[in-house]
Coordinates of C-alpha atoms and ligand atoms in Angstrom, one line a residue:
M1 CA -58.4 -50.4 -56.9
M2 CA -59.1 -47.6 -54.4
D3 CA -57.2 -44.8 -55.7
L4 CA -57.7 -41.1 -54.5
E5 CA -58.8 -39.0 -57.0
I6 CA -55.5 -37.0 -57.8
P7 CA -54.3 -34.9 -60.6
D8 CA -51.4 -37.4 -61.3
K9 CA -50.8 -37.7 -64.8
T10 CA -49.0 -40.8 -65.1
H11 CA -52.2 -43.0 -64.4
D12 CA -55.3 -41.0 -65.5
E13 CA -58.5 -42.9 -64.5
S14 CA -60.2 -40.6 -66.4
R15 CA -58.4 -42.1 -69.6
Q16 CA -58.5 -45.6 -69.2
G17 CA -59.7 -47.2 -72.0
E18 CA -59.6 -44.1 -74.1
A19 CA -59.7 -44.7 -78.0
L20 CA -57.3 -42.9 -80.2
V21 CA -58.4 -41.1 -83.6
L22 CA -56.0 -39.6 -85.8
E23 CA -56.0 -38.0 -89.6
P24 CA -56.4 -40.7 -92.5
A25 CA -53.1 -41.4 -94.8
A26 CA -52.7 -43.1 -98.0
G27 CA -51.4 -46.5 -98.3
K28 CA -51.8 -50.1 -99.1
N29 CA -54.4 -50.5 -96.3
N30 CA -56.1 -47.3 -97.4
G31 CA -59.5 -47.4 -95.9
R32 CA -58.9 -50.0 -93.4
K33 CA -59.8 -48.9 -89.9
L34 CA -57.9 -49.1 -86.8
Y35 CA -59.5 -48.7 -83.3
I36 CA -56.9 -48.4 -80.3
E37 CA -57.5 -48.5 -76.9
S38 CA -55.2 -48.1 -73.8
Y39 CA -55.0 -49.1 -70.2
G40 CA -52.7 -48.3 -67.3
C41 CA -49.8 -45.3 -67.3
A42 CA -48.9 -42.7 -69.1
M43 CA -46.1 -44.9 -71.1
N44 CA -49.0 -47.2 -72.7
F45 CA -50.8 -44.1 -73.8
S46 CA -47.6 -42.9 -75.4
D47 CA -46.8 -46.2 -77.0
S48 CA -50.3 -46.3 -78.7
E49 CA -49.5 -43.2 -80.4
I50 CA -46.3 -44.7 -81.6
V51 CA -48.5 -47.8 -82.8
A52 CA -51.0 -45.5 -84.4
S53 CA -48.0 -43.7 -86.2
I54 CA -46.7 -46.9 -87.5
L55 CA -50.1 -48.1 -89.0
A56 CA -50.8 -44.6 -90.5
E57 CA -47.6 -45.0 -92.3
Q58 CA -49.2 -48.1 -93.8
G59 CA -52.4 -46.5 -94.9
F60 CA -54.4 -47.1 -91.7
E61 CA -56.9 -44.8 -90.7
T62 CA -58.0 -44.7 -87.1
T63 CA -61.7 -44.5 -85.7
A64 CA -63.4 -43.7 -82.2
D65 CA -66.0 -46.2 -83.1
H66 CA -64.9 -50.1 -82.4
N67 CA -68.1 -51.4 -84.6
L68 CA -66.8 -49.3 -87.5
A69 CA -63.1 -51.0 -87.3
D70 CA -61.2 -53.6 -89.4
V71 CA -58.6 -54.1 -86.6
I72 CA -59.2 -53.7 -83.0
F73 CA -56.1 -53.4 -80.6
I74 CA -56.2 -53.3 -76.8
N75 CA -52.8 -51.7 -75.3
T76 CA -52.7 -53.6 -71.6
C77 CA -51.5 -53.3 -68.1
S78 CA -50.5 -56.1 -66.0
I79 CA -49.3 -54.0 -62.6
R80 CA -52.5 -55.2 -60.5
E81 CA -54.8 -58.7 -60.9
N82 CA -57.5 -56.2 -61.3
A83 CA -56.0 -54.5 -64.3
E84 CA -55.7 -57.7 -66.2
Q85 CA -59.4 -58.4 -65.3
R86 CA -60.3 -55.2 -66.9
V87 CA -58.9 -55.9 -70.2
R88 CA -60.6 -59.6 -70.2
N89 CA -63.8 -58.0 -69.4
R90 CA -63.4 -55.7 -72.3
L91 CA -62.4 -58.4 -74.8
K92 CA -65.5 -60.2 -74.0
E93 CA -67.2 -57.0 -75.5
F94 CA -65.9 -57.4 -78.6
T95 CA -67.0 -60.8 -79.3
V96 CA -70.2 -59.4 -81.2
A97 CA -68.1 -57.3 -83.5
K98 CA -66.0 -60.1 -84.6
V99 CA -69.2 -62.6 -84.8
R100 CA -70.4 -59.8 -87.2
N101 CA -67.6 -59.2 -89.0
P102 CA -65.0 -62.6 -89.3
G103 CA -62.2 -60.7 -91.1
L104 CA -61.9 -58.4 -88.3
V105 CA -58.4 -58.8 -86.5
V106 CA -58.3 -58.4 -82.6
G107 CA -55.0 -57.7 -81.1
V108 CA -53.4 -57.5 -77.6
L109 CA -50.6 -55.0 -77.1
G110 CA -48.4 -54.2 -74.1
C111 CA -47.7 -55.7 -71.0
M112 CA -50.1 -58.2 -70.8
A113 CA -49.4 -59.5 -74.0
E114 CA -45.5 -59.8 -72.8
R115 CA -46.7 -61.3 -69.7
L116 CA -49.1 -64.3 -71.2
K117 CA -47.6 -64.6 -74.4
S118 CA -49.1 -67.2 -76.9
K119 CA -51.0 -68.6 -73.7
F120 CA -53.0 -65.3 -74.3
L121 CA -54.6 -67.2 -78.1
E122 CA -55.1 -70.0 -76.0
E123 CA -56.7 -68.5 -73.1
E124 CA -59.0 -65.8 -75.4
K125 CA -60.0 -67.5 -78.4
L126 CA -60.9 -63.9 -79.7
V127 CA -57.5 -62.8 -79.9
D128 CA -55.8 -62.9 -83.4
V129 CA -52.3 -61.2 -82.7
V130 CA -50.3 -60.7 -79.5
V131 CA -47.4 -58.3 -79.3
G132 CA -45.0 -57.0 -76.6
P133 CA -43.8 -53.6 -76.0
D134 CA -40.6 -53.8 -78.0
A135 CA -42.2 -55.4 -81.1
Y136 CA -44.6 -52.7 -82.5
R137 CA -42.4 -52.2 -85.7
N138 CA -43.5 -55.8 -86.6
L139 CA -47.3 -55.0 -86.7
P140 CA -47.8 -54.5 -90.4
E141 CA -46.3 -57.9 -91.0
L142 CA -48.2 -59.3 -88.0
I143 CA -51.5 -57.9 -89.5
D144 CA -50.5 -59.6 -92.8
Q145 CA -50.1 -62.8 -91.3
V146 CA -53.5 -62.6 -89.4
D147 CA -55.0 -61.5 -92.8
S148 CA -53.6 -64.8 -94.2
G149 CA -55.5 -66.7 -91.9
Q150 CA -53.0 -67.6 -89.2
K151 CA -52.6 -66.3 -85.6
A152 CA -49.7 -63.9 -84.8
V153 CA -47.4 -63.5 -81.8
N154 CA -44.2 -61.2 -81.3
V155 CA -43.0 -60.7 -78.0
L156 CA -39.2 -60.4 -78.2
L157 CA -38.1 -57.9 -76.1
S158 CA -35.0 -55.8 -77.1
R159 CA -32.2 -54.2 -75.6
E160 CA -31.9 -51.3 -77.8
E161 CA -35.5 -50.5 -79.0
T162 CA -36.5 -46.8 -77.9
Y163 CA -38.4 -45.9 -80.8
A164 CA -36.7 -42.7 -81.1
D165 CA -37.1 -42.1 -84.8
I166 CA -40.6 -42.5 -85.0
S167 CA -42.5 -39.3 -84.4
P168 CA -45.7 -40.2 -82.5
V169 CA -48.8 -38.7 -83.6
R170 CA -50.5 -37.1 -80.8
L171 CA -53.9 -38.3 -80.4
N172 CA -57.0 -37.1 -78.7
S173 CA -54.7 -34.2 -77.6
N174 CA -55.5 -31.0 -76.1
G175 CA -52.3 -29.7 -78.3
I176 CA -51.0 -28.1 -74.7
N177 CA -49.6 -30.9 -73.0
A178 CA -47.7 -34.2 -74.3
F179 CA -45.8 -36.9 -72.8
V180 CA -42.6 -37.8 -74.3
S181 CA -40.7 -40.8 -73.6
I182 CA -37.2 -40.5 -72.6
M183 CA -36.5 -43.9 -71.7
R184 CA -37.8 -48.1 -71.8
G185 CA -38.0 -50.8 -69.5
C186 CA -36.7 -51.1 -66.0
D187 CA -33.7 -52.9 -64.3
N188 CA -34.7 -52.6 -60.7
M189 CA -36.4 -55.6 -59.8
C190 CA -38.7 -54.4 -57.2
S191 CA -39.8 -57.9 -55.8
F192 CA -43.7 -57.0 -56.2
C193 CA -43.5 -55.8 -59.5
V194 CA -44.0 -57.1 -63.1
V195 CA -42.9 -54.3 -64.9
P196 CA -39.1 -55.7 -65.8
F197 CA -40.5 -58.8 -66.9
T198 CA -43.1 -57.0 -69.2
R199 CA -40.9 -54.2 -70.2
G200 CA -37.9 -55.6 -70.6
R201 CA -34.1 -54.3 -69.8
E202 CA -33.7 -50.1 -69.2
R203 CA -32.6 -48.4 -72.1
S204 CA -32.4 -44.4 -72.6
R205 CA -33.3 -42.8 -75.8
D206 CA -30.8 -40.3 -77.9
P207 CA -31.1 -36.6 -75.7
K208 CA -30.7 -35.3 -79.2
S209 CA -34.2 -37.3 -80.5
I210 CA -35.7 -36.2 -77.1
V211 CA -34.7 -32.1 -77.9
A212 CA -36.0 -32.5 -81.2
E213 CA -39.4 -34.1 -80.3
C214 CA -40.0 -31.7 -77.5
T215 CA -38.9 -28.6 -79.8
D216 CA -41.2 -29.8 -82.4
L217 CA -43.9 -29.8 -80.1
F218 CA -43.4 -26.2 -78.6
N219 CA -43.4 -24.8 -82.2
K220 CA -46.3 -26.8 -83.1
G221 CA -48.1 -24.8 -80.0
Y222 CA -47.8 -27.3 -77.0
R223 CA -46.4 -25.5 -73.9
E224 CA -45.9 -28.6 -71.5
V225 CA -43.9 -32.0 -71.8
T226 CA -43.8 -34.6 -69.2
L227 CA -40.5 -36.8 -69.6
L228 CA -41.5 -40.4 -69.1
G229 CA -39.4 -43.1 -67.7
Q230 CA -40.1 -45.9 -64.9
N231 CA -37.0 -44.6 -63.2
V232 CA -36.1 -41.2 -64.8
D233 CA -33.2 -40.7 -62.6
S234 CA -31.3 -43.5 -64.0
Y235 CA -31.5 -42.0 -67.6
K236 CA -28.3 -42.3 -69.1
W237 CA -27.0 -42.0 -72.7
K238 CA -23.3 -42.7 -73.2
Q239 CA -21.5 -40.2 -75.4
P240 CA -21.8 -38.0 -77.4
H241 CA -22.9 -35.6 -75.3
P242 CA -24.6 -32.8 -76.8
T243 CA -24.7 -29.3 -75.9
L244 CA -27.4 -26.9 -76.3
S245 CA -26.2 -23.4 -77.4
K246 CA -28.7 -20.3 -77.2
G247 CA -28.1 -18.2 -80.6
E248 CA -28.8 -14.7 -81.3
G249 CA -32.3 -13.7 -81.0
S250 CA -33.1 -16.1 -78.5
D251 CA -36.7 -14.4 -77.6
E252 CA -37.9 -15.5 -81.2
P253 CA -41.3 -17.8 -80.7
E254 CA -39.7 -20.8 -83.1
A255 CA -37.6 -22.3 -80.6
K256 CA -35.8 -24.4 -83.7
E257 CA -34.1 -21.1 -84.9
V258 CA -32.5 -20.3 -81.7
L259 CA -31.4 -24.1 -80.4
S260 CA -28.6 -26.1 -82.1
F261 CA -26.4 -28.8 -80.8
G262 CA -22.9 -27.7 -79.9
E263 CA -19.7 -30.0 -79.8
D264 CA -19.5 -33.5 -78.7
L265 CA -17.9 -33.8 -75.5
G266 CA -16.4 -37.0 -76.2
E267 CA -16.9 -39.5 -73.1
A268 CA -19.2 -37.6 -70.9
T269 CA -22.6 -39.0 -70.3
T270 CA -25.8 -37.1 -70.2
N271 CA -27.7 -37.7 -67.1
F272 CA -31.0 -37.1 -66.0
A273 CA -29.9 -33.5 -64.6
N274 CA -28.2 -32.9 -67.9
L275 CA -31.6 -33.9 -70.0
L276 CA -34.0 -31.9 -67.8
E277 CA -31.9 -28.6 -68.6
L278 CA -31.0 -29.3 -72.3
V279 CA -35.4 -29.6 -72.3
A280 CA -35.8 -26.9 -70.1
L281 CA -33.5 -24.4 -72.5
I282 CA -35.8 -25.1 -75.7
N283 CA -37.9 -21.9 -74.6
P284 CA -38.6 -20.6 -71.1
D285 CA -42.5 -20.8 -72.1
L286 CA -42.2 -24.7 -72.3
R287 CA -43.1 -26.4 -69.0
V288 CA -41.0 -29.4 -68.1
R289 CA -42.6 -32.0 -65.7
F290 CA -41.4 -35.9 -65.1
S291 CA -42.4 -39.3 -63.9
T292 CA -41.3 -41.3 -62.2
S293 CA -38.3 -40.8 -59.8
H294 CA -36.6 -43.3 -57.8
P295 CA -35.7 -42.5 -54.0
K296 CA -32.6 -44.5 -54.5
D297 CA -31.4 -42.9 -57.8
I298 CA -32.8 -39.1 -57.4
T299 CA -29.7 -36.8 -57.1
D300 CA -29.3 -33.5 -55.5
D301 CA -28.0 -32.5 -58.8
V302 CA -31.4 -32.9 -60.4
L303 CA -32.6 -30.8 -57.3
Y304 CA -30.6 -27.9 -58.0
T305 CA -31.4 -28.0 -62.0
I306 CA -35.2 -28.2 -61.0
N307 CA -34.4 -25.0 -58.8
R308 CA -32.3 -23.3 -61.5
Y309 CA -34.8 -23.2 -64.1
E310 CA -38.2 -21.7 -63.7
N311 CA -40.1 -23.8 -66.4
I312 CA -39.0 -26.9 -64.7
C313 CA -42.0 -27.6 -62.2
N314 CA -41.8 -27.9 -58.6
Y315 CA -43.4 -31.3 -58.4
I316 CA -41.7 -34.7 -57.9
H317 CA -43.5 -37.9 -57.6
L318 CA -41.5 -39.9 -55.4
P319 CA -42.8 -43.3 -54.6
V320 CA -42.3 -44.5 -51.2
Q321 CA -44.1 -47.9 -51.3
S322 CA -43.8 -48.6 -47.6
G323 CA -42.4 -46.3 -44.4
N324 CA -41.0 -49.6 -42.8
S325 CA -37.0 -50.6 -43.6
R326 CA -37.9 -54.4 -42.9
I327 CA -40.9 -54.3 -45.6
L328 CA -38.8 -52.0 -48.3
D329 CA -36.0 -54.4 -47.7
M330 CA -38.2 -57.4 -48.9
M331 CA -39.8 -55.2 -51.4
N332 CA -36.1 -54.7 -52.9
R333 CA -36.1 -50.9 -53.2
T334 CA -32.6 -50.8 -52.1
Y335 CA -33.2 -47.8 -49.6
D336 CA -34.6 -47.6 -46.1
R337 CA -36.8 -45.1 -44.2
E338 CA -34.1 -42.9 -43.3
W339 CA -32.5 -42.6 -47.0
Y340 CA -36.1 -41.5 -48.2
I341 CA -36.4 -39.2 -45.3
N342 CA -33.2 -37.6 -46.5
R343 CA -34.4 -37.4 -50.0
I344 CA -37.4 -35.7 -48.6
D345 CA -35.0 -33.3 -46.4
A346 CA -33.0 -32.5 -49.6
I347 CA -36.0 -31.8 -52.0
R348 CA -37.5 -29.3 -49.0
R349 CA -34.0 -27.6 -48.3
I350 CA -33.2 -27.4 -52.5
I351 CA -36.1 -26.6 -53.9
P352 CA -38.7 -24.2 -51.7
D353 CA -42.2 -24.7 -52.5
C354 CA -41.9 -28.2 -54.2
A355 CA -45.1 -30.7 -54.2
I356 CA -44.3 -34.2 -53.7
S357 CA -46.6 -37.0 -54.3
T358 CA -46.1 -40.7 -53.6
D359 CA -47.2 -44.4 -54.2
V360 CA -48.0 -46.6 -51.5
I361 CA -48.7 -50.3 -51.0
T362 CA -50.5 -51.6 -48.2
G363 CA -50.6 -55.4 -47.1
F364 CA -47.2 -56.4 -48.3
C365 CA -46.3 -60.4 -47.5
T366 CA -45.7 -60.2 -43.6
E367 CA -46.6 -56.4 -42.9
T368 CA -47.1 -56.2 -39.3
D369 CA -50.0 -53.5 -37.9
E370 CA -46.8 -51.7 -36.6
E371 CA -44.9 -51.7 -39.7
H372 CA -47.9 -50.3 -41.8
H373 CA -47.9 -47.7 -38.9
D374 CA -44.6 -46.6 -40.3
T375 CA -46.2 -45.9 -43.3
V376 CA -48.6 -44.0 -41.8
T377 CA -46.0 -41.8 -39.7
M378 CA -44.3 -41.2 -43.2
M379 CA -47.3 -39.6 -44.2
D380 CA -47.1 -37.4 -41.1
Y381 CA -43.7 -36.5 -41.9
V382 CA -43.9 -35.9 -45.3
K383 CA -47.5 -34.6 -45.6
Y384 CA -47.8 -35.2 -49.3
D385 CA -49.6 -33.5 -51.7
F386 CA -51.1 -36.5 -53.6
A387 CA -51.2 -40.5 -53.2
Y388 CA -51.8 -43.3 -55.4
M389 CA -52.5 -46.4 -52.7
F390 CA -52.7 -49.8 -53.7
K391 CA -53.6 -52.8 -51.8
Y392 CA -50.8 -55.8 -52.5
S393 CA -51.7 -57.7 -55.5
E394 CA -49.5 -60.8 -56.1
R395 CA -48.3 -61.1 -59.7
P396 CA -47.4 -64.2 -61.0
G397 CA -43.0 -64.4 -61.7
T398 CA -42.4 -61.9 -59.4
L399 CA -39.5 -62.3 -56.7
A400 CA -42.3 -61.6 -54.3
A401 CA -44.5 -64.4 -55.7
K402 CA -41.7 -66.8 -55.6
R403 CA -39.9 -66.0 -52.4
Y404 CA -43.0 -65.1 -50.0
A405 CA -46.5 -66.0 -49.3
D406 CA -49.2 -63.3 -49.9
D407 CA -50.3 -63.7 -46.5
I408 CA -52.1 -60.4 -45.3
P409 CA -55.9 -61.0 -45.5
E410 CA -58.0 -59.3 -47.8
E411 CA -59.9 -57.4 -45.1
V412 CA -56.4 -56.5 -43.3
K413 CA -55.1 -54.8 -46.3
Q414 CA -58.7 -53.1 -47.0
K415 CA -58.5 -51.6 -43.9
R416 CA -55.1 -50.3 -43.9
L417 CA -55.8 -48.9 -47.1
A418 CA -58.7 -47.2 -46.1
Q419 CA -56.6 -45.8 -43.2
I420 CA -54.1 -44.5 -45.6
V421 CA -56.7 -42.9 -47.9
A422 CA -58.3 -41.0 -45.3
K423 CA -55.1 -40.0 -44.0
Q424 CA -54.1 -38.5 -47.4
Q425 CA -57.5 -36.4 -48.1
E426 CA -56.6 -34.9 -45.2
Y427 CA -53.1 -33.8 -46.1
S428 CA -54.2 -33.1 -50.2
F429 CA -56.9 -30.7 -48.3
Y430 CA -53.9 -29.4 -46.0
R431 CA -51.7 -28.8 -48.8
M432 CA -54.6 -27.2 -50.8
Q433 CA -55.7 -24.9 -48.1
A434 CA -52.1 -23.4 -47.8
R435 CA -52.6 -22.1 -51.4
I436 CA -55.3 -20.0 -50.4
G437 CA -54.4 -16.4 -50.8
K438 CA -51.6 -17.1 -53.1
V439 CA -51.3 -16.3 -56.9
E440 CA -50.5 -19.2 -58.9
K441 CA -49.1 -19.5 -62.3
V442 CA -51.5 -21.4 -64.4
L443 CA -51.1 -23.0 -67.9
I444 CA -54.8 -22.9 -69.2
E445 CA -55.6 -26.6 -70.6
G446 CA -59.1 -25.8 -71.5
Y447 CA -62.7 -25.7 -70.2
S448 CA -63.4 -27.3 -67.0
K449 CA -64.9 -30.6 -66.8
K450 CA -68.1 -29.0 -64.8
S451 CA -68.9 -25.9 -66.8
D452 CA -68.1 -24.1 -69.8
K453 CA -68.0 -20.8 -68.1
D454 CA -64.8 -22.0 -66.3
Y455 CA -61.0 -22.9 -67.2
C456 CA -58.8 -25.2 -66.0
G457 CA -55.3 -25.5 -65.8
R458 CA -52.5 -26.5 -63.6
S459 CA -50.0 -24.5 -61.4
D460 CA -46.5 -25.2 -61.3
Q461 CA -47.2 -27.9 -58.4
N462 CA -49.5 -29.7 -60.5
A463 CA -52.7 -28.5 -58.7
M464 CA -55.8 -28.4 -60.7
V465 CA -57.2 -24.8 -60.7
I466 CA -60.3 -23.4 -61.7
F467 CA -61.1 -19.9 -62.9
P468 CA -63.9 -18.1 -64.8
V469 CA -63.5 -17.9 -68.4
G470 CA -62.3 -14.4 -69.6
D471 CA -61.6 -12.3 -72.9
N472 CA -57.9 -11.7 -72.5
Y473 CA -56.8 -15.4 -72.3
K474 CA -57.4 -18.7 -73.9
P475 CA -56.0 -22.4 -73.6
G476 CA -52.2 -22.7 -74.2
E477 CA -51.8 -19.5 -72.5
Y478 CA -50.6 -18.7 -69.0
V479 CA -52.3 -16.4 -66.2
N480 CA -51.9 -15.8 -62.5
V481 CA -54.7 -16.9 -60.5
L482 CA -55.3 -15.6 -57.0
I483 CA -56.5 -18.7 -55.1
E484 CA -60.0 -18.0 -52.7
R485 CA -60.9 -21.5 -51.9
S486 CA -60.1 -25.2 -52.4
T487 CA -61.0 -28.8 -52.3
S488 CA -58.7 -31.2 -51.4
A489 CA -58.1 -32.1 -55.1
T490 CA -58.9 -28.5 -56.8
L491 CA -58.0 -24.9 -56.3
I492 CA -60.8 -22.3 -57.2
G493 CA -59.7 -18.5 -58.1
V494 CA -59.8 -15.4 -60.1
V495 CA -57.3 -14.3 -62.8
V496 CA -55.4 -11.5 -61.3
D497 CA -53.6 -9.6 -64.6
Ligands
SAM1 N1 -41.7 -47.0 -61.4 C1 -42.4 -46.5 -60.8 C2 -41.5 -46.7 -59.4 O1 -40.5 -47.1 -59.2 O2 -42.4 -46.3 -58.3 C3 -43.4 -47.1 -60.6 C4 -44.1 -48.3 -61.3 S1 -45.6 -48.9 -61.5 C5 -46.2 -48.7 -63.1 C6 -46.7 -48.0 -60.4 C7 -47.3 -48.5 -59.0 O3 -47.7 -49.4 -59.0 C8 -46.0 -48.5 -58.1 O4 -45.0 -47.4 -57.7 C9 -46.5 -49.4 -57.0 O5 -46.9 -48.3 -56.0 C10 -47.6 -50.1 -58.0 N2 -47.6 -51.3 -57.9 C11 -46.8 -52.1 -58.8 N3 -46.7 -53.2 -58.4 C12 -47.9 -53.8 -57.9 C13 -48.3 -54.9 -57.0 N4 -48.0 -55.9 -57.2 N5 -49.5 -54.8 -55.9 C14 -49.9 -53.4 -55.9 N6 -49.3 -52.3 -56.3 C15 -48.6 -52.1 -57.0
SF4_2 FE1 -41.4 -51.6 -61.2 FE2 -39.6 -51.1 -59.2 FE3 -38.6 -50.5 -61.7 FE4 -40.7 -49.2 -60.5 S1 -38.6 -49.1 -60.4 S2 -41.0 -50.2 -62.2 S3 -41.7 -50.4 -59.2 S4 -39.3 -52.5 -60.8

């Protein structure tokens, strides 16, 4: 994978394989240690917090050292071939631990588990338990089954499971930003994509439980939530539709004291614009982000809602995949080039100063040089702030794998990828340079990676901003930063208030 190094938080390269740690809890497994590491998108990292929460209830402690673990879980990604290879390589590294401790339970969770099912047990002898993304509530029983000497598999997908009632433990968190899942699965069937097969049908989570989780996060000091779904614009909760009323004393810092759900609105449906508004109303100091938007579903209503609330960030991740209508049709994206451009124009018209990022696939089946060039001209048109760019990777079982030959030679895919990566670097730099001389409102996240003399945080448009540490501000607070210079991925400046 040749991703541009960009600050898109839905797939954070620096977090791949990260292990999670939480406080010990009592229970029948008291003293047993769980090691869990995650790969892939933010949804997987969020799911690992749900898994840790379920097992904490059973008395498991977490450890960041797999050598100390009684249970090792890997939460896996299937999106491209190399994501799966990475997991297989990682599993090999646990062989020594298993030899040393034959009672060790090794489990594979998530998309790869769902895709390979019990075949995983045959292919990787080390693995004891295989659990799909909708079966995490069953984990305690599955571990019991392994303890009794059997292998265990649960890859049942559900039409209802949203884990809405499970309050995820926040692991390895900076206490400032949190991911909140608002829906699971996907009904779109893009022809290249394995997600509908590994994560099942789309289902939305009760808005009351989402608002409750975000309110709780705010009251614990968190200042930014990112609402997660494969296609947030198709979020839909059929009645009752809650209204959120602000009581007297709405300046009070405790959000829960001033927010209450009002009357149900009968038959009405809560759509994504309504949900954004509900979350934005929790407190003006709580920033709201979301990912991922789908070009076919993003409505003007959503755009007007973003523009209406200062705390809904002016940043939209709108994956284009290809700039050519024939390829988009083969990808089953259900929009064409003109439609996508119309949505970009609507964003520019309704939300002044909105950053836009994207995902691009190069070398999809039958893509000609001219069709690839349409993707390049789309990049010229939008001048994306960031982009994730991938070579097409055929995934077994997908519509594209069944219908089309993966016929673009590897070196052509690579050449096209290199071309758009270079192009994107130009536009990222261009967007960053345009911020020089401007004052950005930044939520401080902590020390910069390179120096403890600098803080880092994100602007409203999701750009990473670096500025000197000072006595009058600290992580979790907002500061205004005058931007003095930039790289293609970072803004550098000084605090001006
Ligand atoms: N739901 C999101 C959407 O519709 O844009 C994205 C989900 S997917 C986890 C993230 C990105 O991976 C996609 O936008 C696409 O660019 C890329 N991707 C998915 N399947 C792929 C494949 N078979 N080969 C290469 N890239 C792929
Ligand atoms: Fe995959 Fe398309 Fe669903 Fe995104 S919208 S998860 S690319 S099927």
